[in-house]
Short mmCIF file of C-alpha atoms in Angstrom, two decimals:
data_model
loop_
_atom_site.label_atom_id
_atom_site.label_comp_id
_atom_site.label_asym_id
_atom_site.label_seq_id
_atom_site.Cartn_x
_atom_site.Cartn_y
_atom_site.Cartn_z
CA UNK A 11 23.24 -0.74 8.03
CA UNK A 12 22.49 -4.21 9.56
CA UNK A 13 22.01 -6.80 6.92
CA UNK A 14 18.55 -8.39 6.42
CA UNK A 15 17.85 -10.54 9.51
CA UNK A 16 17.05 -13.99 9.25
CA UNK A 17 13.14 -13.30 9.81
CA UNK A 18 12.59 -10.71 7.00
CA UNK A 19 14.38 -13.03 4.80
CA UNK A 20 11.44 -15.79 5.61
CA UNK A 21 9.30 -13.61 5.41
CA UNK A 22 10.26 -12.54 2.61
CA UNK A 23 9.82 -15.98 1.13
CA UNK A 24 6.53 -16.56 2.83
CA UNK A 25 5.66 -13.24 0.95
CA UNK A 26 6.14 -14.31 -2.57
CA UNK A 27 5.03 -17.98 -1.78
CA UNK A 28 1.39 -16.56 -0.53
CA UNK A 29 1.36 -14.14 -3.50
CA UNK A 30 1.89 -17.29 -6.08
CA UNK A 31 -0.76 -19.36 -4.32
CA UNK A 32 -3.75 -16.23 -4.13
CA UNK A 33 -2.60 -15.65 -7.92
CA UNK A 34 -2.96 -19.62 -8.74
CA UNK A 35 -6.51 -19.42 -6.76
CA UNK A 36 -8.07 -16.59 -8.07
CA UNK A 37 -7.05 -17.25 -11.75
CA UNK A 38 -7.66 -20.74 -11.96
CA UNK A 39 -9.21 -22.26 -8.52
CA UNK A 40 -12.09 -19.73 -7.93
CA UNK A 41 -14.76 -20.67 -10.61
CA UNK A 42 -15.76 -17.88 -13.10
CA UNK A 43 -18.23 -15.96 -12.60
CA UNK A 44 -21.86 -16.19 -14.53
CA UNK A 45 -22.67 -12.42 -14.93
CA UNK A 46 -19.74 -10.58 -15.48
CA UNK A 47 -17.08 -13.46 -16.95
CA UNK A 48 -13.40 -13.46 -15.95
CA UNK A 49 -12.87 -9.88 -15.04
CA UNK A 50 -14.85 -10.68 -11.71
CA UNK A 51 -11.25 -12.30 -10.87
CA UNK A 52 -9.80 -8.72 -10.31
CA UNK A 53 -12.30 -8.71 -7.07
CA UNK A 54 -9.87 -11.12 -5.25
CA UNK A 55 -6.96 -8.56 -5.56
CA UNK A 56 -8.93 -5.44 -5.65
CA UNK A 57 -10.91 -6.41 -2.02
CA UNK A 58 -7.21 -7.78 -0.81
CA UNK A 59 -5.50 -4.65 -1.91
CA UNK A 60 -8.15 -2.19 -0.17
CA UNK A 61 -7.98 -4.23 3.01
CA UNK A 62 -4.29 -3.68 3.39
CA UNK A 63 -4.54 0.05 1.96
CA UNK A 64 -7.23 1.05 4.92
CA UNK A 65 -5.94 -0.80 7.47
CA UNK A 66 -2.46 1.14 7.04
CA UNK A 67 -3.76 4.37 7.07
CA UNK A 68 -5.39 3.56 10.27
CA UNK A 69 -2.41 2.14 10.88
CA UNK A 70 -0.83 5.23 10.21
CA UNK A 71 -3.34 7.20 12.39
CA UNK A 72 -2.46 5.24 15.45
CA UNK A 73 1.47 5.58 14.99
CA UNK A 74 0.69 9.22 14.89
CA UNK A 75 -1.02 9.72 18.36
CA UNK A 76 1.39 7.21 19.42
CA UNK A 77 4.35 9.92 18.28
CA UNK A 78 2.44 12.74 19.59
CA UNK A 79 2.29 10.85 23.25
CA UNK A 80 5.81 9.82 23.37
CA UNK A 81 7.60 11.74 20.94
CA UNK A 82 10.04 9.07 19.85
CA UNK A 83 11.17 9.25 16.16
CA UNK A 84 10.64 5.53 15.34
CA UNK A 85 6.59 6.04 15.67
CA UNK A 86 7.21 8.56 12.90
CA UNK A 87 9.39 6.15 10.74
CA UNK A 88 6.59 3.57 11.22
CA UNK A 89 3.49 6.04 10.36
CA UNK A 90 5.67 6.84 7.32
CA UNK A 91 6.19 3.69 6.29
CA UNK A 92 2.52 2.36 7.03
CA UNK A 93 1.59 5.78 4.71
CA UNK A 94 3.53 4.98 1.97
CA UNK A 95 2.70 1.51 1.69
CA UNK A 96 -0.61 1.77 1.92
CA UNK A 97 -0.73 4.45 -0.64
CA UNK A 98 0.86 2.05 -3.35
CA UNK A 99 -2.00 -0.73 -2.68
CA UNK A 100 -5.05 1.96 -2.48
CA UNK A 101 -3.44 2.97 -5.46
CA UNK A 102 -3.63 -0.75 -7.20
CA UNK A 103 -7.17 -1.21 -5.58
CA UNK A 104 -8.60 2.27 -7.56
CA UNK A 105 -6.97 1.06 -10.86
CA UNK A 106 -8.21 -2.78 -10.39
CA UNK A 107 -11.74 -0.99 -9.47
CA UNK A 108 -11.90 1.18 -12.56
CA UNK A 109 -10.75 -2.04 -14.41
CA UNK A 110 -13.50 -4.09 -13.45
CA UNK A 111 -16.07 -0.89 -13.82
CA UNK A 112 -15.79 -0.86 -17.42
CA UNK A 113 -17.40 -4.06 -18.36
CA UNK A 114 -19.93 -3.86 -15.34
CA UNK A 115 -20.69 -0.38 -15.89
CA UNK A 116 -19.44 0.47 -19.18
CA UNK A 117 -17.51 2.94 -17.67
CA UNK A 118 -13.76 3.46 -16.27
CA UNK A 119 -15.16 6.22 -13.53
CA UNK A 120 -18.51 7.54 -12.17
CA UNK A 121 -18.36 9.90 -9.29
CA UNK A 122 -20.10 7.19 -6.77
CA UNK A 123 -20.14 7.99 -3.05
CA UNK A 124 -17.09 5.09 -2.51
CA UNK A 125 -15.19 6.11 -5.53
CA UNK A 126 -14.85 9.86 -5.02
CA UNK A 127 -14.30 9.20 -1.27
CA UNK A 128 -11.53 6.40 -2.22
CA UNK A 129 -9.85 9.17 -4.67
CA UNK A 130 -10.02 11.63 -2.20
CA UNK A 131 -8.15 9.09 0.73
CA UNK A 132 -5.70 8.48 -1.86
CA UNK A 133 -4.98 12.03 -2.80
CA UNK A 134 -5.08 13.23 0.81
CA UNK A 135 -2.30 10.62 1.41
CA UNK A 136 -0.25 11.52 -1.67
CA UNK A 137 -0.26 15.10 -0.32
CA UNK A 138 1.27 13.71 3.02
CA UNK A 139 4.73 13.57 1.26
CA UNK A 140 4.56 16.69 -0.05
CA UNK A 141 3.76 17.76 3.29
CA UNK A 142 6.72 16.22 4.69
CA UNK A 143 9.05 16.77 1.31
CA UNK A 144 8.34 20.66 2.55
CA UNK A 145 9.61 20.47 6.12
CA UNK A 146 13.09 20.32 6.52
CA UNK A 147 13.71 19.91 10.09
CA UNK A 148 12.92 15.76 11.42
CA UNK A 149 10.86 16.81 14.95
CA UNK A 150 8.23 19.30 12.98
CA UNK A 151 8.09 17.44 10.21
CA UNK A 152 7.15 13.65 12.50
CA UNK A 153 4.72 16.65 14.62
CA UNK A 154 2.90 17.91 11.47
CA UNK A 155 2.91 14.60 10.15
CA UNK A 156 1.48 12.80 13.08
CA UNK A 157 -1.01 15.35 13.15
CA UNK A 158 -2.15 14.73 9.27
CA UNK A 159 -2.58 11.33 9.43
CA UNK A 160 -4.68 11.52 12.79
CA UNK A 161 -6.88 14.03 10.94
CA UNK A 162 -6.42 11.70 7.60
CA UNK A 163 -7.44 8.41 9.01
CA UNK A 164 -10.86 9.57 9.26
CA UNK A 165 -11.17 8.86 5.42
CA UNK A 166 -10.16 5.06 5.93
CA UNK A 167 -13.61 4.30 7.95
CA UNK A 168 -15.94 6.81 5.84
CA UNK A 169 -14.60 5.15 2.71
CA UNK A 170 -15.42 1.61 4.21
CA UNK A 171 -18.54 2.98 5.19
CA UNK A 172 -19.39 5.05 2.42
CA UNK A 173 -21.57 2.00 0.68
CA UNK A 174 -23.27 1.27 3.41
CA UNK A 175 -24.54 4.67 4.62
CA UNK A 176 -25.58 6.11 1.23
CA UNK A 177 -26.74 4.59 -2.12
CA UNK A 178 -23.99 3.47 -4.02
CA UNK A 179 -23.74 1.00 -7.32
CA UNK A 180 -20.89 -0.55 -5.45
CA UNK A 181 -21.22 -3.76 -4.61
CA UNK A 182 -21.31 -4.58 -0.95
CA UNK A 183 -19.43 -7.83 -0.08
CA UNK A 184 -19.44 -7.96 3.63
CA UNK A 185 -22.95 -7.07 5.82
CA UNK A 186 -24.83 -5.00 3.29
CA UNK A 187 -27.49 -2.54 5.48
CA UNK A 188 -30.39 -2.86 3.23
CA UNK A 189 -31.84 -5.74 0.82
CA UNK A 190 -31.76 -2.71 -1.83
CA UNK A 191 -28.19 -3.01 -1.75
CA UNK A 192 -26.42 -5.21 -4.37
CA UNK A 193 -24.39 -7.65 -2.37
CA UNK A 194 -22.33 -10.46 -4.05
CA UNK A 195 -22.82 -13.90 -3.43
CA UNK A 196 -19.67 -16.03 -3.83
CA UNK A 197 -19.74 -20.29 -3.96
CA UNK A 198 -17.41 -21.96 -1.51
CA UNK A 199 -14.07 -22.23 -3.99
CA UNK A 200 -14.48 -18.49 -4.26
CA UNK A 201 -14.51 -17.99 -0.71
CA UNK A 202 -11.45 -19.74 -0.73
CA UNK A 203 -9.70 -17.63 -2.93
CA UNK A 204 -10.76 -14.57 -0.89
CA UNK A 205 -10.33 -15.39 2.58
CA UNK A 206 -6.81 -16.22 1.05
CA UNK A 207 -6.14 -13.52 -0.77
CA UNK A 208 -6.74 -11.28 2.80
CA UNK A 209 -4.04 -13.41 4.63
CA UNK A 210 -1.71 -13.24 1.76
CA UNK A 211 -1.98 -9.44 1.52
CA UNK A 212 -1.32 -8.95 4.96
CA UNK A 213 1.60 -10.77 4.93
CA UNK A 214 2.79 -8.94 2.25
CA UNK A 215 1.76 -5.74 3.60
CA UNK A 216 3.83 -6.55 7.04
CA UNK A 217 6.62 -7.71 4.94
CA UNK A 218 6.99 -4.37 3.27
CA UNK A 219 6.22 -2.55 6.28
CA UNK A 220 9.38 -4.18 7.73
CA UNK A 221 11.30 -3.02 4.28
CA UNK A 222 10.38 0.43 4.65
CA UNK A 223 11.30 1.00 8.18
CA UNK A 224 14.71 -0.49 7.06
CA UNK A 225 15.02 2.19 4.61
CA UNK A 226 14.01 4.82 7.26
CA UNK A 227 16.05 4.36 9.54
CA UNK A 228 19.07 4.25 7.02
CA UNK A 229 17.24 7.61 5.79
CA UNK A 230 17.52 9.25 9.22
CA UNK A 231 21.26 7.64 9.85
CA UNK A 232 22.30 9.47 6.51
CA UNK A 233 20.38 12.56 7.58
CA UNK A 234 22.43 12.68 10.92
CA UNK A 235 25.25 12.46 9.03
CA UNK A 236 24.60 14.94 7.37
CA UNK A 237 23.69 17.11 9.54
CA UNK A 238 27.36 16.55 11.56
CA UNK A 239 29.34 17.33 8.62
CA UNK A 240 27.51 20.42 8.36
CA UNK A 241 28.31 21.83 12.02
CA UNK B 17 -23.90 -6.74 -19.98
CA UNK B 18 -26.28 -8.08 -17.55
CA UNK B 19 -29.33 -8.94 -19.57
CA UNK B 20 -27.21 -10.68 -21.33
CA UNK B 21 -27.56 -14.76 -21.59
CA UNK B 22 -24.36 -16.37 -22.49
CA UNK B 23 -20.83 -14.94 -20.04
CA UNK B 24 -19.27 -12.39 -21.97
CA UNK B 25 -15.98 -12.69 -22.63
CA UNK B 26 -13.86 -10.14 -20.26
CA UNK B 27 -10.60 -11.70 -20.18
CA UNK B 28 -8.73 -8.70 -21.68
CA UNK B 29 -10.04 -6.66 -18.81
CA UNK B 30 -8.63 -9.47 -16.33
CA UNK B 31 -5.15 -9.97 -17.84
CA UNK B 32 -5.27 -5.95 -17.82
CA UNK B 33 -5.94 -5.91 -14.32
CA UNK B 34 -3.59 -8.03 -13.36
CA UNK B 35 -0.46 -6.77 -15.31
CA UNK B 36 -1.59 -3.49 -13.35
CA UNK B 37 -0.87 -5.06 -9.87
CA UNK B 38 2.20 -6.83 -11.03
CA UNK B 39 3.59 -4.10 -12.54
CA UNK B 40 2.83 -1.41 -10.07
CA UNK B 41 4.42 -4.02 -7.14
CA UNK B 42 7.80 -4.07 -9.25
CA UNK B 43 7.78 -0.53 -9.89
CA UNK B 44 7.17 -0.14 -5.85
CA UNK B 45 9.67 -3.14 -5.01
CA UNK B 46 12.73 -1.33 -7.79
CA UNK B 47 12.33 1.87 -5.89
CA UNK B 48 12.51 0.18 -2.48
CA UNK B 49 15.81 -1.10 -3.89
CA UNK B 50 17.41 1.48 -5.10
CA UNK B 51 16.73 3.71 -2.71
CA UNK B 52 18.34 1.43 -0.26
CA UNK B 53 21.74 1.61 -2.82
CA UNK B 54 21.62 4.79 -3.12
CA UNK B 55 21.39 5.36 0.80
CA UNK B 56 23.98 2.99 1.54
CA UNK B 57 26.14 4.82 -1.02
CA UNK B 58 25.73 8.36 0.53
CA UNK B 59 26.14 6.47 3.99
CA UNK B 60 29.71 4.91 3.42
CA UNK B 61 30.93 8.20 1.49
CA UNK B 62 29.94 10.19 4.67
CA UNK B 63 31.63 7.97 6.63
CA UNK B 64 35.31 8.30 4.72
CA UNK B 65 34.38 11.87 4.77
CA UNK B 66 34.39 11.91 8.91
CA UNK B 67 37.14 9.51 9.04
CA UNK B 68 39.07 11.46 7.05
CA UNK B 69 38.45 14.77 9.22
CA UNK B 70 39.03 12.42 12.72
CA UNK B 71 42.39 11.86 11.27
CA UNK B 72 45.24 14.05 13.33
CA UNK B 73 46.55 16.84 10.36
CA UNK B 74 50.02 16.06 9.85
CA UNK B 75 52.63 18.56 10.20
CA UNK B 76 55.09 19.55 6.73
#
């Protein structure tokens, strides 16, 4: 395998350097907040987290038509790694959500239009593996999988939508549709704090991209291998 | 919680979310890692293995 070039390694850096600052400026920059107290902090990572987590499995969508078009194995490798990535961080934003729920709502869960359609996105991509843990042979498995995530995507934009279409208690922080919608007004500092927190997560989130393509491609060097030894 | 006039205090729920990201990144970041080991580990023993076959079979 090639060793980590010089750009992943400052990225790398960049990566835990952004991650410090967001932490620094949502714990202790961004004032706290009137209503709900400290836990209102978890907002900076939850709404950071989620951006990353949708975008990928659009992301993912597009690296899927772009596999089914061309047919070249590294669009596969990238919807795979876009899929699993994303899964981790929709996975954080969920638990961060529930976290902040129970003081707000004095619940961990209620089966609101955004949180049952973010726990179905997030199961529908945790079946993806098995999906591909079932199909042995690399060309079907990158077809079938290419086809899933084009047909899974669609949850990325209804779940973004979700709150904005249909009444939800979620609050809506960007453009709500209606002034019966509970939207949530942020002062300056803690506009700061989550404008940053955006950039920093998608710096992380291209810096692990980068990781797990690394790993796939040492994946599918092994499983050529493999596959030699065995003929 | 909301009619409520002085903040609550919810800092338990914040240091709880928190240790949830933090810990959930490692976990993520540890399997990235050894993953990678254990890849390049299967990679160089398949590699002896096929260098081993290339080898002409001497004659006894």
């Amino acid at each position: 395998m090639q060793p980590r070039p010089i750009a992943l390694k400052i990225l790398d850096f960049v990566s835990v350097i952004l991650l410090a600052i967001s932490t620094y400026l949502a714990l202790f920059f961004a004032p706290t907040e009137l209503v709900m107290g400290e836990v209102q902090r978890v907002f900076y990572f939850h709404i950071g987290t989620a951006w990353v987590g949708l975008l990928g499995f659009v992301i993912a969508a597009i690296a899927g038509i772009a596999y089914l078009v061309t047919k070249n194995m590294l669009w596969d490798r990238f919807e795979l790694a876009a899929v699993e990535v994303s899964t981790v961080f929709f996975f954080i934003t969920i638990a961060l959500g529930s976290i902040w729920a129970r003081p707000a709502w004095n619940t961990w869960w209620t089966w609101d239009p955004r949180l049952t359609t973010a726990a179905i996105t997030e199961l529908i991509y945790v079946a993806y593996f098995m999906l591909r843990q079932g199909i042995e042979e690399p060309e079907k498995r990158a077809r079938f999988g290419a086809v899933y995530t084009l047909l899974g995507g669609i949850s990325a934009p209804i779940t973004f939508m979700v709150i904005r279409l249909f009444r939800s208690i979620h609050p809506v922080v960007i453009g709500a549709a209606n002034a019966s919608q509970e939207k949530m007004s942020m002062t300056s500092d803690m506009k700061t704090a989550f404008f940053f927190a955006l950039f920093a997560f998608t710096v992380i989130f291209i810096d692990m991209i980068w990781h797990r393509l690394r790993l796939s491609s040492l994946e599918e060097k092994v499983e050529q291998l493999k596959l030699n030894s065995l003929m | 919680m909301f009619l409520l006039e002085t903040t609550p205090d919810t800092s338990g729920y914040m240091i709880l979310g928190y240790s949830v990201f933090f810990i959930t990144m490692t976990i993520y970041i540890a399997s990235l890692y050894i993953r990678n080991r254990n890849l390049k580990r299967d990679l160089e023993m398949l590699e002896s293995i096929q260098a081993e076959e290339a080898k002409p079979k001497k004659k006894k």
